CSV table of C-alpha atoms in Angstrom, one decimal:
chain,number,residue,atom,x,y,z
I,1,UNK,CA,36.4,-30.2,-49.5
I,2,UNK,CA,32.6,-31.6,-48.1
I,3,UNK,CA,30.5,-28.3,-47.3
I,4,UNK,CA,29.2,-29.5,-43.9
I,5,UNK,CA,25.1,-30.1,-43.4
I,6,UNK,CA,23.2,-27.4,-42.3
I,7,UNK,CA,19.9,-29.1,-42.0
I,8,UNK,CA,18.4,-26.7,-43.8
I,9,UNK,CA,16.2,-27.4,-47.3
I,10,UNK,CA,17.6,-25.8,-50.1
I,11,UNK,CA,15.1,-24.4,-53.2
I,12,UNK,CA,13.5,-27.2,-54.9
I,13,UNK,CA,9.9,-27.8,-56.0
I,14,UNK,CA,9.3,-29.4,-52.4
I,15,UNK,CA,10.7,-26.4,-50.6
I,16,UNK,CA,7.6,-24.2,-51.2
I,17,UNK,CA,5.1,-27.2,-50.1
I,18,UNK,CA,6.9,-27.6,-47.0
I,19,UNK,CA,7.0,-23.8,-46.1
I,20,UNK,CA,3.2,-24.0,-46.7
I,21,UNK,CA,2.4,-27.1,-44.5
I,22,UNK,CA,3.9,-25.6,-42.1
I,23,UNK,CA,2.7,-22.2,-42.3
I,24,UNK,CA,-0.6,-23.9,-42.3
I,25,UNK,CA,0.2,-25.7,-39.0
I,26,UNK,CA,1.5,-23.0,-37.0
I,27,UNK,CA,-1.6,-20.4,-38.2
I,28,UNK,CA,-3.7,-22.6,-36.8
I,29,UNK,CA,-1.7,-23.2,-33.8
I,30,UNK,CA,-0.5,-19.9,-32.6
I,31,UNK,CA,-2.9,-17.6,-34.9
I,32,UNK,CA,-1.6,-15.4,-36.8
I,33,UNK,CA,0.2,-12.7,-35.1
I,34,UNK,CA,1.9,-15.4,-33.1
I,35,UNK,CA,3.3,-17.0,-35.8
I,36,UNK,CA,6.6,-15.7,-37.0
I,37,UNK,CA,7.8,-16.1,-40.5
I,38,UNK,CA,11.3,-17.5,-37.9
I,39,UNK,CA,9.1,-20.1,-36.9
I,40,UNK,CA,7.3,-21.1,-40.0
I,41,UNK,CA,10.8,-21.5,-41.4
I,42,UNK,CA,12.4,-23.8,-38.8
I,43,UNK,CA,9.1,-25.4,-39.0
I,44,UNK,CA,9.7,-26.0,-42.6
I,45,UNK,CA,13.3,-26.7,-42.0
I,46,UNK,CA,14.4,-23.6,-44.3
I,47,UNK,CA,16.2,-20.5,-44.6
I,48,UNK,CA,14.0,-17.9,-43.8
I,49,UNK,CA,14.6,-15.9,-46.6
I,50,UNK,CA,13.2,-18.5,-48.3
I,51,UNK,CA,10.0,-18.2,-46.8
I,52,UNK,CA,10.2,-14.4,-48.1
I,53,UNK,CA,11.6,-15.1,-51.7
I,54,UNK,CA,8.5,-17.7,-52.3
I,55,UNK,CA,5.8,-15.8,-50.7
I,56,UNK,CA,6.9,-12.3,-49.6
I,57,UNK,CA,5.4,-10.9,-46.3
I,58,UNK,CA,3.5,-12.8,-43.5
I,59,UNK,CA,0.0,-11.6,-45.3
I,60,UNK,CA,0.8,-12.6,-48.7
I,61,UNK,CA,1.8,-16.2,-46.9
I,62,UNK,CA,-1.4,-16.7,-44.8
I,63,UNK,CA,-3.5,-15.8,-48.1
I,64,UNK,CA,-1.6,-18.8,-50.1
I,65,UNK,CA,-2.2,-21.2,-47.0
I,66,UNK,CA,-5.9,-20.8,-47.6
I,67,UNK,CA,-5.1,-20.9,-51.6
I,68,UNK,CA,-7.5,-17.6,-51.3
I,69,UNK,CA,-8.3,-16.8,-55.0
I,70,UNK,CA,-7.8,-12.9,-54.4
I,71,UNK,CA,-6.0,-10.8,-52.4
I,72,UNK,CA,-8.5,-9.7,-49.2
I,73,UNK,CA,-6.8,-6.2,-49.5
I,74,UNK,CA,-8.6,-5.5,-53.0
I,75,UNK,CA,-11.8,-6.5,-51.6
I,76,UNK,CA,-11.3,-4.6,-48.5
I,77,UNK,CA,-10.2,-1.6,-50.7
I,78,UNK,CA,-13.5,-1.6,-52.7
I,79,UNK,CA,-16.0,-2.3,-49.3
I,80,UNK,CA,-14.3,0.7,-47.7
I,81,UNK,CA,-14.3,2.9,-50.6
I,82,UNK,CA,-16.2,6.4,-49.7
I,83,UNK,CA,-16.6,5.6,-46.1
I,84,UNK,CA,-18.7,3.8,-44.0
I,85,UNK,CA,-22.2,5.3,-44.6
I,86,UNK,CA,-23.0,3.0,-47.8
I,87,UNK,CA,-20.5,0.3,-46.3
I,88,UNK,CA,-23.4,-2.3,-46.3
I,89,UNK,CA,-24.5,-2.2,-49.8
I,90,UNK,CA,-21.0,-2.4,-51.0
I,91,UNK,CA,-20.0,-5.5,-48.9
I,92,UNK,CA,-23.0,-6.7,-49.6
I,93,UNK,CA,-22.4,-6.2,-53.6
I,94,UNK,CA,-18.7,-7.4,-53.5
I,95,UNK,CA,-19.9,-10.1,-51.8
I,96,UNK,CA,-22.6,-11.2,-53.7
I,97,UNK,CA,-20.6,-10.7,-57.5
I,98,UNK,CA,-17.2,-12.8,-56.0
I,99,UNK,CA,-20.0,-16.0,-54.4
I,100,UNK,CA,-21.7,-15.6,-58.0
I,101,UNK,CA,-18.8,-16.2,-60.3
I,102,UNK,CA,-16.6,-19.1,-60.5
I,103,UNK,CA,-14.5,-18.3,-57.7
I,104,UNK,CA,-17.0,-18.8,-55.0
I,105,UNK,CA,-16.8,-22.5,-55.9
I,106,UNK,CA,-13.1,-22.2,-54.0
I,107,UNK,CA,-15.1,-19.8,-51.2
I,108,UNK,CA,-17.9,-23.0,-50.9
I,109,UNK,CA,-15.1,-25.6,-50.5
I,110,UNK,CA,-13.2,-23.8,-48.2
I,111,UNK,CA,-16.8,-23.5,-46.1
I,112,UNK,CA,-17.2,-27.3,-46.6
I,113,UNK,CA,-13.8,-28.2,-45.4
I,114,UNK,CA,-13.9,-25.7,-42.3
I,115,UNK,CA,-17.2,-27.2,-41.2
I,116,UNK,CA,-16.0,-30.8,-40.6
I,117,UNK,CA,-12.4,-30.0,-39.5
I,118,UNK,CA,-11.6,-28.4,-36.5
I,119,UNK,CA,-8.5,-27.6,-37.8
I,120,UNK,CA,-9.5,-26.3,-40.5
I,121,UNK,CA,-12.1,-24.0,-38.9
I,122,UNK,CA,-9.7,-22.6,-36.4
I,123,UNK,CA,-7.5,-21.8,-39.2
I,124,UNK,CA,-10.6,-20.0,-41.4
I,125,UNK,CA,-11.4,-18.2,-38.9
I,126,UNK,CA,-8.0,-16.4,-38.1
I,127,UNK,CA,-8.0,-15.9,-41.5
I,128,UNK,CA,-11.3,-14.0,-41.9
I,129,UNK,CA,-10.3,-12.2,-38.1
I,130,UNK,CA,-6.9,-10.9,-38.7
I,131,UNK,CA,-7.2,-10.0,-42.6
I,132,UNK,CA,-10.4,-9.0,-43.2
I,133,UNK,CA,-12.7,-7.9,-40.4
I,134,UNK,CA,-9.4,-6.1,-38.3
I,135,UNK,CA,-9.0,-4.7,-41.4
I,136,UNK,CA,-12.4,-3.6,-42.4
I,137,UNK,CA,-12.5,-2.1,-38.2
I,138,UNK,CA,-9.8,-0.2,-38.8
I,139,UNK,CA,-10.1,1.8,-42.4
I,140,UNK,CA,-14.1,2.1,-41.5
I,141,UNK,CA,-12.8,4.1,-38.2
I,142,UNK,CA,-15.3,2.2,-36.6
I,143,UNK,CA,-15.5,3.0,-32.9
I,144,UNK,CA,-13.1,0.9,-30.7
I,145,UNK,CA,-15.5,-0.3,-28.0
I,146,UNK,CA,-17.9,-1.8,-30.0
I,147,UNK,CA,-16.2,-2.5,-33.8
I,148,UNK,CA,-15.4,-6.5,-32.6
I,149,UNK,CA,-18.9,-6.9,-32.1
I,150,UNK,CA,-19.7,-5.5,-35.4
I,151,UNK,CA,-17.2,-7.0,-37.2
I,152,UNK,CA,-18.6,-10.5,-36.3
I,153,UNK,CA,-22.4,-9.5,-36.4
I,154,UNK,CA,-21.4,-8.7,-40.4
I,155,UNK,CA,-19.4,-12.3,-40.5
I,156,UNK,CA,-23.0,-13.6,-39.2
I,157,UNK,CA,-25.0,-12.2,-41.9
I,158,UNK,CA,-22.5,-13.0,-44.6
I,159,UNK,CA,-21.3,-16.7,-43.9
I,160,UNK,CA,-25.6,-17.5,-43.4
I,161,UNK,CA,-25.4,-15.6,-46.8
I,162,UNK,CA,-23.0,-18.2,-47.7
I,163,UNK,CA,-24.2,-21.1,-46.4
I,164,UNK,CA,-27.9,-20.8,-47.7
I,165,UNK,CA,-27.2,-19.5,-50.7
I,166,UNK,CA,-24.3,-21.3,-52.0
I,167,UNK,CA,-23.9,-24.4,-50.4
I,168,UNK,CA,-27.1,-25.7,-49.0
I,169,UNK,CA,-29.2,-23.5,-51.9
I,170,UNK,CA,-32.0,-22.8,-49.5
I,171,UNK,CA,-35.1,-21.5,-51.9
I,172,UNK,CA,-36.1,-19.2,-53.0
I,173,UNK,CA,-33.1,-17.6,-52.1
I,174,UNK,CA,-30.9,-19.5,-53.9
I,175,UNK,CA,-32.6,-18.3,-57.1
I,176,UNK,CA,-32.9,-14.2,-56.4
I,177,UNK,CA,-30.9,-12.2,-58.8
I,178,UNK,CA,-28.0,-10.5,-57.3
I,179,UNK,CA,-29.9,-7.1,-56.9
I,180,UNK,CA,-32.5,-8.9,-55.4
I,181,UNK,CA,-29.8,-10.7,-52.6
I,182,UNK,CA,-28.1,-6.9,-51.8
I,183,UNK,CA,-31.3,-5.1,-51.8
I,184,UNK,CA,-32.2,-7.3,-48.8
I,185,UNK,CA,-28.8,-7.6,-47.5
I,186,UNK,CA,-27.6,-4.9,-47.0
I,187,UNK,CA,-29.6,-3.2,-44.4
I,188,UNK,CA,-28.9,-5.6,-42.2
I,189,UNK,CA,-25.0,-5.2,-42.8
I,190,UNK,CA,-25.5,-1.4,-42.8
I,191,UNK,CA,-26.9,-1.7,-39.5
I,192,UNK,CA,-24.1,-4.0,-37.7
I,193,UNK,CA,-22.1,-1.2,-39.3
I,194,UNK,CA,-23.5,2.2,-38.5
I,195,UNK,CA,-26.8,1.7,-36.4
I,196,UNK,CA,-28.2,0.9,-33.1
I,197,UNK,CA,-27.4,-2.7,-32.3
I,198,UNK,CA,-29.7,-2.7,-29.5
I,199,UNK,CA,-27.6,-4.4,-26.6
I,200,UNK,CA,-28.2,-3.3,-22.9
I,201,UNK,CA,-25.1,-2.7,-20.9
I,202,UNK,CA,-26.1,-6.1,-19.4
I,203,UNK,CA,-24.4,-8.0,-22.6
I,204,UNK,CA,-21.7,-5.9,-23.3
I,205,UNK,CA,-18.6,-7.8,-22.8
């Protein structure tokens, strides 16, 4: 007796591209918190605990859309460590060593690509929102009022950083040694962190 169709992909080799395309899709779409792994798996015409035997949770998902070389927890883990006093120079340190080694060839292409698709961009930036800077807000206590502001005063400095330094290799920046990039880094950072950002009440939002 013919089992009847369900409609449904079963495991193969094209099942985990398909829950991927359309994870990618709906991110970008609905953002991240919108987008239920439900979704992602009718999307992807799947069971959904497929989406969970190939990827896990909803985090671990969104980092293999971006085909993120790391998991963003470890380098939150290390920027947070000891509080956010010396917060700048450690972000600024982590930062610097990941960009210098062979993974921030993945970190320049995925600049690159968000800079000349929309798509793409809206996608990045969810990304760098919802698992790194929310994250960053909330185990640096940072006060509630103002911590969106920092958060994307410190994703200002950095993705410059980025940009100048990595992809466009401004000079002589492009050439300073790591210690040389933190030591005049991460200040600034420090003070999107911890200091006085100097807004009136005028440009608060």
């Amino acid at each position: 007796m013919k089992r009847s169709r369900t409609g449904r992909r079963p495991g193969n080799p094209d099942t985990r591209e398909a829950i991927l395309a359309a994870a990618r899709e709906l991110f970008a779409e609905k953002g991240f918190d919108a987008a239920t792994m439900r979704a992602i798996a009718a999307a992807a015409e799947v069971d959904p605990a497929l989406v969970h035997h190939y990827f896990g949770t909803k985090e671990q998902l969104f980092v293999a859309t971006m085909q993120f070389p790391m998991d963003p927890r470890e380098l939150i883990e290390q920027v947070v460590a000891g509080g956010k006093d010396e917060a700048g120079v450690r972000l600024a340190r982590v930062f610097v060593t990941i960009w210098d080694s062979p993974v921030g060839a993945i970190g320049a292409s995925l600049v690159r690509s968000a800079m000349s698709n929309e798509w793409t961009m809206r996608l990045l930036r969810e990304f760098l929102t919802t698992q790194i800077l929310r994250r960053v807000q909330t185990e640096l206590k940072l006060d509630t009022a103002d911590a969106p502001l920092r958060a994307s005063l410190v994703a200002s400095q950095i993705s410059g950083l980025a940009l100048m330094r990595y992809i466009m290799k401004l000079e002589p920046l492009a050439s300073l040694s790591a210690d040389q990039v933190v030591a005049a880094v991460a200040p600034n950072l420090q003070r999107y962190i911890t200091g006085d950002l100097g807004q009136g009440e005028a440009i608060l939002p």
